mmCIF file of C-alpha atoms in Angstrom:
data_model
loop_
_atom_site.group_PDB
_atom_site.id
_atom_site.type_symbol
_atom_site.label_atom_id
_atom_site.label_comp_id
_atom_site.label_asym_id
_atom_site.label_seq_id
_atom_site.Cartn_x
_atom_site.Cartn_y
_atom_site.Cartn_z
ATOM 1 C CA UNK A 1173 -34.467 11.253 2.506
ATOM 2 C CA UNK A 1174 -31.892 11.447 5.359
ATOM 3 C CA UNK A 1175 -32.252 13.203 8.731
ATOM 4 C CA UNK A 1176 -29.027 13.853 10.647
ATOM 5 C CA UNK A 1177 -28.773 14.580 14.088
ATOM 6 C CA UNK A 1178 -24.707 13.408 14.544
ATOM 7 C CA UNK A 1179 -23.810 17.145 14.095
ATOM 8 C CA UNK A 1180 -26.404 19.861 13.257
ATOM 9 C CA UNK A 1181 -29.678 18.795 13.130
ATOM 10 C CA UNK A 1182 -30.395 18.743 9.021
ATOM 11 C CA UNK A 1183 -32.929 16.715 6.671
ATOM 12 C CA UNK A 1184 -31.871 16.308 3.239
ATOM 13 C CA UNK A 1185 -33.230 15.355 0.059
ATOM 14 C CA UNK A 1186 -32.028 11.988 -1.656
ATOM 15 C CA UNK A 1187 -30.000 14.209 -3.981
ATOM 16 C CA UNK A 1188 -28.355 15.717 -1.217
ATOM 17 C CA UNK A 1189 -30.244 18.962 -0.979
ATOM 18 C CA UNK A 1190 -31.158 20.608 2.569
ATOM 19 C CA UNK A 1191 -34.392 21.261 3.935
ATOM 20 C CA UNK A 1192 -34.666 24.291 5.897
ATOM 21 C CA UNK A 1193 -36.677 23.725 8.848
ATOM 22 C CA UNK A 1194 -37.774 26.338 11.812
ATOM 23 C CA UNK A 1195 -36.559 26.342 14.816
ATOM 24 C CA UNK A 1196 -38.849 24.216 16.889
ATOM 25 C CA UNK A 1197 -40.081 21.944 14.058
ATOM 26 C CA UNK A 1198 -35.702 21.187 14.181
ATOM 27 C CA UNK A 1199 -36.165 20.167 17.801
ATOM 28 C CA UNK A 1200 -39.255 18.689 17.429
ATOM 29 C CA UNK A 1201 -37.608 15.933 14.673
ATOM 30 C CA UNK A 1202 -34.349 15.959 16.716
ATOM 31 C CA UNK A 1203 -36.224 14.616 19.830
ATOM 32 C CA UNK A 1204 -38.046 11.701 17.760
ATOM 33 C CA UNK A 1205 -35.179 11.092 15.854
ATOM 34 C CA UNK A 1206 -33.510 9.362 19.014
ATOM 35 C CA UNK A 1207 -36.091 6.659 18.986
ATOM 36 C CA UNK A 1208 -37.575 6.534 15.279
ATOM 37 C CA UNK A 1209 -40.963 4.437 14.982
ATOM 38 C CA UNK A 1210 -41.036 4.765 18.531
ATOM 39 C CA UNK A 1211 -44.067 6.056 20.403
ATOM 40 C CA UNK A 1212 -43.279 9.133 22.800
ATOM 41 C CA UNK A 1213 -45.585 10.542 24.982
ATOM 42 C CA UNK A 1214 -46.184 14.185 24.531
ATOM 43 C CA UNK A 1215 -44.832 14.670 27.602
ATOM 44 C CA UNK A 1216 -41.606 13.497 26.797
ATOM 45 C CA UNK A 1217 -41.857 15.583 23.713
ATOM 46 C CA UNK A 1218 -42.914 18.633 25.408
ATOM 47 C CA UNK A 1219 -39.724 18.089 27.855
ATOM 48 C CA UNK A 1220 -37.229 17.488 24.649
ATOM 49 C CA UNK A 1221 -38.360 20.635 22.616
ATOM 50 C CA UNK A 1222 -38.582 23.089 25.747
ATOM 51 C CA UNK A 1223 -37.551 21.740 28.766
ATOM 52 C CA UNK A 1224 -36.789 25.322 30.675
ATOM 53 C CA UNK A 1225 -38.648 27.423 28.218
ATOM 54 C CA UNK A 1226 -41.882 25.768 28.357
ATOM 55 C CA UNK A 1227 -45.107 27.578 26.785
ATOM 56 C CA UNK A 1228 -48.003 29.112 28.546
ATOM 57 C CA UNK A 1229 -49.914 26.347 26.819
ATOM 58 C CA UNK A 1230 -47.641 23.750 25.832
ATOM 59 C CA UNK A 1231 -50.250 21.228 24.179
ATOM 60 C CA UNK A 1232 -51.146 23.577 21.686
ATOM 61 C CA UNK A 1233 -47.873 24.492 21.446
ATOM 62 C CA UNK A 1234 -46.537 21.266 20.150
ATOM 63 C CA UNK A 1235 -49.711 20.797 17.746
ATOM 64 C CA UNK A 1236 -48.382 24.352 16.048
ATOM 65 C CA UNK A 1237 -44.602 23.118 16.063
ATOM 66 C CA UNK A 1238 -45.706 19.431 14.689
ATOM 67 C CA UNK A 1239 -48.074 21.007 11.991
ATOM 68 C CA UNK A 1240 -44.433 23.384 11.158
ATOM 69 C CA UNK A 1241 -42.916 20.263 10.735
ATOM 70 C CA UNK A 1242 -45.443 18.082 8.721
ATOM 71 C CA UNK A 1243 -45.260 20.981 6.403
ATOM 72 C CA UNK A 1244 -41.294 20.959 5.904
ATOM 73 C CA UNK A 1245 -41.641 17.361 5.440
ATOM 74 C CA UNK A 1246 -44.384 17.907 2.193
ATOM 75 C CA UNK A 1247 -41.050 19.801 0.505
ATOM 76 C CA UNK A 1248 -39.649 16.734 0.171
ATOM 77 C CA UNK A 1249 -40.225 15.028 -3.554
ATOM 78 C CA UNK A 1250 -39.324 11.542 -1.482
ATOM 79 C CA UNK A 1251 -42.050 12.899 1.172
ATOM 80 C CA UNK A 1252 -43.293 9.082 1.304
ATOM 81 C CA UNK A 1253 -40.312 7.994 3.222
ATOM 82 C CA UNK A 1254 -40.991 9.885 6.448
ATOM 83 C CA UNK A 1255 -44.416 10.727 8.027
ATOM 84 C CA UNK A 1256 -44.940 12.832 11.510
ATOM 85 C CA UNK A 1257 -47.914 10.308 13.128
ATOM 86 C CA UNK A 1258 -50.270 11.545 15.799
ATOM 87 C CA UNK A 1259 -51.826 8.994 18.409
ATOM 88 C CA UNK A 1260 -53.598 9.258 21.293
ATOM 89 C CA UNK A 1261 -50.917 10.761 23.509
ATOM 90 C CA UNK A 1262 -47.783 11.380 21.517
ATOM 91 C CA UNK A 1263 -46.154 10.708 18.551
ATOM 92 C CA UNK A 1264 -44.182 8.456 16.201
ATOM 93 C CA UNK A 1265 -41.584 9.030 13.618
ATOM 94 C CA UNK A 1266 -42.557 6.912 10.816
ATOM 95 C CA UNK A 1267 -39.349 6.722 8.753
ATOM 96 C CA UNK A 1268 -36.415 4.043 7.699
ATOM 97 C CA UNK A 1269 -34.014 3.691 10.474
ATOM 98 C CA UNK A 1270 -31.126 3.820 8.117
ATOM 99 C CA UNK A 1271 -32.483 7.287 7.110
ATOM 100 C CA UNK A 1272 -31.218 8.439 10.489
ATOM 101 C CA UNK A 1273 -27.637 8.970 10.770
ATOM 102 C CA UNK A 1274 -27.763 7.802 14.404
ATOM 103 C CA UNK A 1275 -29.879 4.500 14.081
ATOM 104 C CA UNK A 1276 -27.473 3.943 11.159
ATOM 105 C CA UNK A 1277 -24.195 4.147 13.310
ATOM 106 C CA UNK A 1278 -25.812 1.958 16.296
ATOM 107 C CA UNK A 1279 -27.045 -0.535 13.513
ATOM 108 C CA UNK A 1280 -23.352 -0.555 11.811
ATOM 109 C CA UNK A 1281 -21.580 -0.322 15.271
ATOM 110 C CA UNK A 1282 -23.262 -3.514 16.657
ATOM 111 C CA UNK A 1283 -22.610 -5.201 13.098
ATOM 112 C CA UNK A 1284 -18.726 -4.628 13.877
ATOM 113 C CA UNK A 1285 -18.931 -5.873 17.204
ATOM 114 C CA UNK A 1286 -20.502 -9.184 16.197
ATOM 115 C CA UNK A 1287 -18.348 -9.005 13.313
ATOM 116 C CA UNK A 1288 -15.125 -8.941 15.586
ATOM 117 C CA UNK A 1289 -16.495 -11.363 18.213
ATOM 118 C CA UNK A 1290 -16.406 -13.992 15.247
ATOM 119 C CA UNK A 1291 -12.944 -12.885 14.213
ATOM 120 C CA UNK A 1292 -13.776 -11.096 11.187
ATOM 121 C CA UNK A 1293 -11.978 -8.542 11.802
ATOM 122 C CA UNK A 1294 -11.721 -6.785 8.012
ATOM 123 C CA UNK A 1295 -15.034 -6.549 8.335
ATOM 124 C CA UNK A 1296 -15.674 -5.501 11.466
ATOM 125 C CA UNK A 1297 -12.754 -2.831 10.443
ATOM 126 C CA UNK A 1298 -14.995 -1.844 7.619
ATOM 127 C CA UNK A 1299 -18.364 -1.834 9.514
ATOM 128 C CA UNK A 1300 -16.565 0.417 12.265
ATOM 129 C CA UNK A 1301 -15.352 2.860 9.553
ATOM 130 C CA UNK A 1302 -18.453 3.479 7.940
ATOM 131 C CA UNK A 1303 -20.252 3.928 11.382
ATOM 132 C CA UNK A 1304 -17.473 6.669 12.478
ATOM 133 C CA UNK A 1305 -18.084 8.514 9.251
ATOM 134 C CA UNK A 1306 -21.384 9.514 9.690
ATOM 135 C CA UNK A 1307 -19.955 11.816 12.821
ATOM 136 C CA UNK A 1308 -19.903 15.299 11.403
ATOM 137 C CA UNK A 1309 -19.502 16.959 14.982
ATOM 138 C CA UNK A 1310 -21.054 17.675 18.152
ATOM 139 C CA UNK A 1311 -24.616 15.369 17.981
ATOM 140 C CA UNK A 1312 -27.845 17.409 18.331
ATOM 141 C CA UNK A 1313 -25.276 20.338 18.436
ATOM 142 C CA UNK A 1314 -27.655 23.658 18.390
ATOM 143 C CA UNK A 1315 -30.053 21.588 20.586
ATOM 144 C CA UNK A 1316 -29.744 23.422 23.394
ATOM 145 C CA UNK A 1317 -32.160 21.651 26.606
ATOM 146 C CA UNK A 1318 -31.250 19.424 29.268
ATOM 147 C CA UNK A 1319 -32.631 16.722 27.545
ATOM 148 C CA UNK A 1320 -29.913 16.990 24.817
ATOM 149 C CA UNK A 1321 -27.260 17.381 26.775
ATOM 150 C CA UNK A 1322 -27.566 14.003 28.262
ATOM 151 C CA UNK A 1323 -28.404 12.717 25.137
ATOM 152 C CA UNK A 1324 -24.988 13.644 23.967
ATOM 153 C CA UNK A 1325 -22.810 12.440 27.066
ATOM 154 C CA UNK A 1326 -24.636 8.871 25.976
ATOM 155 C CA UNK A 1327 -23.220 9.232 22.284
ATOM 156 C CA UNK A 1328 -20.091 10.275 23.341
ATOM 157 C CA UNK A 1329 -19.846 7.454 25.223
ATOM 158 C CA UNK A 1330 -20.749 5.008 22.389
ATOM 159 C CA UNK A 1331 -18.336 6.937 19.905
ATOM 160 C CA UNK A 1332 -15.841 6.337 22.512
ATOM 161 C CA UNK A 1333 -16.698 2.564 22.052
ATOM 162 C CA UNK A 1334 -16.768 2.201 18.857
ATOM 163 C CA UNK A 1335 -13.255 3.848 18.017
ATOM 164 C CA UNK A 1336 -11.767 1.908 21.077
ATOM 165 C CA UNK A 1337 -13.087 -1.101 19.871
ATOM 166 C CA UNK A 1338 -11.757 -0.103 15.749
ATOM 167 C CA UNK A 1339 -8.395 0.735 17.102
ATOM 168 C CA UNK A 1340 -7.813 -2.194 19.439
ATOM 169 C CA UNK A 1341 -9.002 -4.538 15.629
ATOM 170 C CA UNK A 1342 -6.600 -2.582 14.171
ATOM 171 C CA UNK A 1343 -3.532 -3.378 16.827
ATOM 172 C CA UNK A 1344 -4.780 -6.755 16.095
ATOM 173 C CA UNK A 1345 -4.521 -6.316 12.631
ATOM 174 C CA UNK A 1346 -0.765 -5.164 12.816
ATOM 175 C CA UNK A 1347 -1.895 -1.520 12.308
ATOM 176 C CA UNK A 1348 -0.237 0.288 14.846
ATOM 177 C CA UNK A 1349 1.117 3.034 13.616
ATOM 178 C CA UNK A 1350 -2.057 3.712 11.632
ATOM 179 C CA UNK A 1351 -3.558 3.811 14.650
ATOM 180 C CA UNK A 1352 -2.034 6.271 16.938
ATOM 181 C CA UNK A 1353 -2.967 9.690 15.735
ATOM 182 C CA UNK A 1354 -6.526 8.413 16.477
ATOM 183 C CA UNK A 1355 -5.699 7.061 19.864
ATOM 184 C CA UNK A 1356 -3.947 10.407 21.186
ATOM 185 C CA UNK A 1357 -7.017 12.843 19.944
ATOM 186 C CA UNK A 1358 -9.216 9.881 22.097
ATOM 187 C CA UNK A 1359 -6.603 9.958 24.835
ATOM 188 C CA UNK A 1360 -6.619 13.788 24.857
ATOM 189 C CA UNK A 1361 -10.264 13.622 25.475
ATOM 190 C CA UNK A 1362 -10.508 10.511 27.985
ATOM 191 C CA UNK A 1363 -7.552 11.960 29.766
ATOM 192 C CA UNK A 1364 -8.453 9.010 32.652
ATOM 193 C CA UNK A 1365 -9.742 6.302 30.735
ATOM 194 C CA UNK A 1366 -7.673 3.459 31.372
ATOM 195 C CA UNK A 1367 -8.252 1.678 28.469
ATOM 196 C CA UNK A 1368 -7.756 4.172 25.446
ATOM 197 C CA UNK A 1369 -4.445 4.552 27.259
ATOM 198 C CA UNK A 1370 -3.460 0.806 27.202
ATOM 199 C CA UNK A 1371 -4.164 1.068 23.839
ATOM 200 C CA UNK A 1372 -2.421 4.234 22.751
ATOM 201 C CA UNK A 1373 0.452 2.738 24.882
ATOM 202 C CA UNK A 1374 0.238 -0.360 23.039
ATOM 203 C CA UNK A 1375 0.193 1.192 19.818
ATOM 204 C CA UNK A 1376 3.265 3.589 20.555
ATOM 205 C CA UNK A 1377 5.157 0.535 21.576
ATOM 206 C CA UNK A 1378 4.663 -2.070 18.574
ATOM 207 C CA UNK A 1379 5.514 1.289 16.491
ATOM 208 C CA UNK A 1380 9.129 1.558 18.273
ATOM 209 C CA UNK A 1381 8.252 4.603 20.246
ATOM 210 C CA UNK A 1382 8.674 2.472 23.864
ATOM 211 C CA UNK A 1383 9.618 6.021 24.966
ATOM 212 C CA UNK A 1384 6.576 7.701 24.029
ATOM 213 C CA UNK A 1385 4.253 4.588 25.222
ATOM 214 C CA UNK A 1386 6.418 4.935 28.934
ATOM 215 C CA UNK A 1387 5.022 8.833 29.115
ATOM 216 C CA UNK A 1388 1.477 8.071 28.298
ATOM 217 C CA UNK A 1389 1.534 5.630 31.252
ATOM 218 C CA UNK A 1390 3.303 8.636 33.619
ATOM 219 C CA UNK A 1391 1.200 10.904 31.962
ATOM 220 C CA UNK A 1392 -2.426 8.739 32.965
ATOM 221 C CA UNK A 1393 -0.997 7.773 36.611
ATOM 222 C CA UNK A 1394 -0.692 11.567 37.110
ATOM 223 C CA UNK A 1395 -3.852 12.661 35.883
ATOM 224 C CA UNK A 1396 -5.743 9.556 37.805
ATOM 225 C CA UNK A 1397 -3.033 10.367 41.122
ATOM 226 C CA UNK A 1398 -4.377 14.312 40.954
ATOM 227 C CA UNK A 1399 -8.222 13.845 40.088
ATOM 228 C CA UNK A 1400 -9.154 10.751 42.255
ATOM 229 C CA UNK A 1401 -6.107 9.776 44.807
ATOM 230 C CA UNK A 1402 -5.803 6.119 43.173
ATOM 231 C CA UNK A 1403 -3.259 4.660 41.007
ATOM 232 C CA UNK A 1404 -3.703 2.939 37.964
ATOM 233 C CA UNK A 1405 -5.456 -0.531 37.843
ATOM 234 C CA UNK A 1406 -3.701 -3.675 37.744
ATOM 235 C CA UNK A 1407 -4.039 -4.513 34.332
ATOM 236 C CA UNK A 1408 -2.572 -1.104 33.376
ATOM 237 C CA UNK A 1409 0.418 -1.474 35.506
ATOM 238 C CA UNK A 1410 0.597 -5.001 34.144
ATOM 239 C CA UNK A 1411 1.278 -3.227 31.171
ATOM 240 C CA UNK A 1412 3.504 -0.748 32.179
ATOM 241 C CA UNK A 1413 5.713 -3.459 33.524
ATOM 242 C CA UNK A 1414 5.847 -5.430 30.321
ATOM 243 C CA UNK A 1415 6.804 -2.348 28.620
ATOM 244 C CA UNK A 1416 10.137 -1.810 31.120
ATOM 245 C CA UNK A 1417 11.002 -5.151 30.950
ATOM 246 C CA UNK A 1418 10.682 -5.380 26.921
ATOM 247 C CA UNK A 1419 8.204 -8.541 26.973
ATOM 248 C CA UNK A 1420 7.942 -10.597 23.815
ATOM 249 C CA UNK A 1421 4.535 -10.716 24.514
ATOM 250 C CA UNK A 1422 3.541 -7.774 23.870
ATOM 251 C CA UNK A 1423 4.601 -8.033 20.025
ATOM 252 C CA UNK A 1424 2.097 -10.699 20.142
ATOM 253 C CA UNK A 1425 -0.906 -9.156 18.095
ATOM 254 C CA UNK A 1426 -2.956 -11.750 19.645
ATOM 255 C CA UNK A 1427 -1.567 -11.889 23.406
ATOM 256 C CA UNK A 1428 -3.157 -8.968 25.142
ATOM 257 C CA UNK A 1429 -7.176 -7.173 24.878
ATOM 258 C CA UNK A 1430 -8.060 -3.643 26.490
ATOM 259 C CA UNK A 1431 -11.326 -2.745 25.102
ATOM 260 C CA UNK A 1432 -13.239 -6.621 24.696
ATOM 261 C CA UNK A 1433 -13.081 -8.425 28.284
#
């Protein structure tokens, strides 16, 4: 059994089928589902699945929608690998954390960072891959509650990592033209993060297009100029500079790190 929450909130089946679940049993899992075999207060819960709507009587409330979802769970044949637990006060999701798409990608995303701490960098490559894949869209997207809006300005920020991280392995790796495409959707979407550009930058340059890298850094100074009245940082200006002056250094695959110190 697999329940996915990177995208639209979904369990499956082992064979790949989808379980149909109501409403607030969906939000109900999706708020557990952020800390499986975690205890969480009903409280908490209560603020997850409702937040603005609350019910008249919210304790019963969440019994009804936890008995909903106990029920969707039976329709599984692999029911065995997930169980809804009541204690005193809250709840646990009893389940595999590699069931969850989202404990999976932290689990895989810290692999590749140890990985390319101890310069394994294939592997870390590899690990980072497989954790990106599991993104099917918008996390927790027809969650609609405070709650899970944070909750997905946190992912975002650790998808954010973990492709920065892939693509500045992959400059490493000689990969640079492989890597661009990637690097302008992330620029295009971090329009003032200073290090996605250093590495698109990077990337444009190793793959001949010094031309192209020399925008992206006019493009980022104007965008950081207009929305906070300060230039670039140092090391990004560093970087420009190398680029005008052709440095051999910067061919170095080795030489120069964005996204690690």
């Amino acid at each position: 059994m697999k329940v996915q929450v990177l995208g639209c909130v979904e369990v499956r089946k082992s064979a790949g089928s989808r379980i149909s679940l109501p409403d607030g049993a969906r939000r109900l899992l999706a708020g557990l589902s952020w800390a499986p075999n975690d205890f969480v207060a009903d409280e908490q819960v209560i603020e997850r699945v409702w937040e603005r709507d609350t019910p008249q009587h919210p304790q019963q409330a969440l019994y009804n929608v936890a008995a909903r979802l106990r029920k969707a769970l039976r329709c599984l044949g692999d029911a065995g690998d997930v169980e809804l637990t009541r204690r005193r006060g809250g709840y646990i999701l009893v389940i595999d954390e590699a069931a969850v798409d989202l404990s999976r990608f932290r689990m895989l995303a810290q692999q590749a960072k140890d990985a390319g701490r101890r310069g394994e960098d294939e592997a870390a490559l590899k690990l980072y891959g497989e954790a990106l894949s599991l993104w099917r869209g918008e996390p927790f997207s027809e969650i609609k509650t405070p709650w899970a809006d944070s909750v997905r300005a946190t992912l975002r920020h650790e998808r954010r990592d973990a492709l920065g991280r892939s693509a500045e392995l992959g400059l490493r790796s000689g990969r640079h033209e492989e890597y661009v495409p990637a690097l302008h959707h992330l620029a295009a979407a971090h329009p003032w993060d200073e290090k996605v550009a250093a590495l698109l930058m990077l990337a444009l340059y190793r793959s001949g297009r010094q031309g192209e890298a020399l925008r992206q850094f006019r493009l980022i100074r104007s965008t950081l100029v207009d929305v906070t009245g300060d230039e670039p940082g140092q090391e990004l200006r560093d970087l420009h500079e190398q680029m005008l002056r052709r440095d051999p250094c910067l061919r170095d695959t080795t030489a120069w790190s964005a996204v690690t110190r």
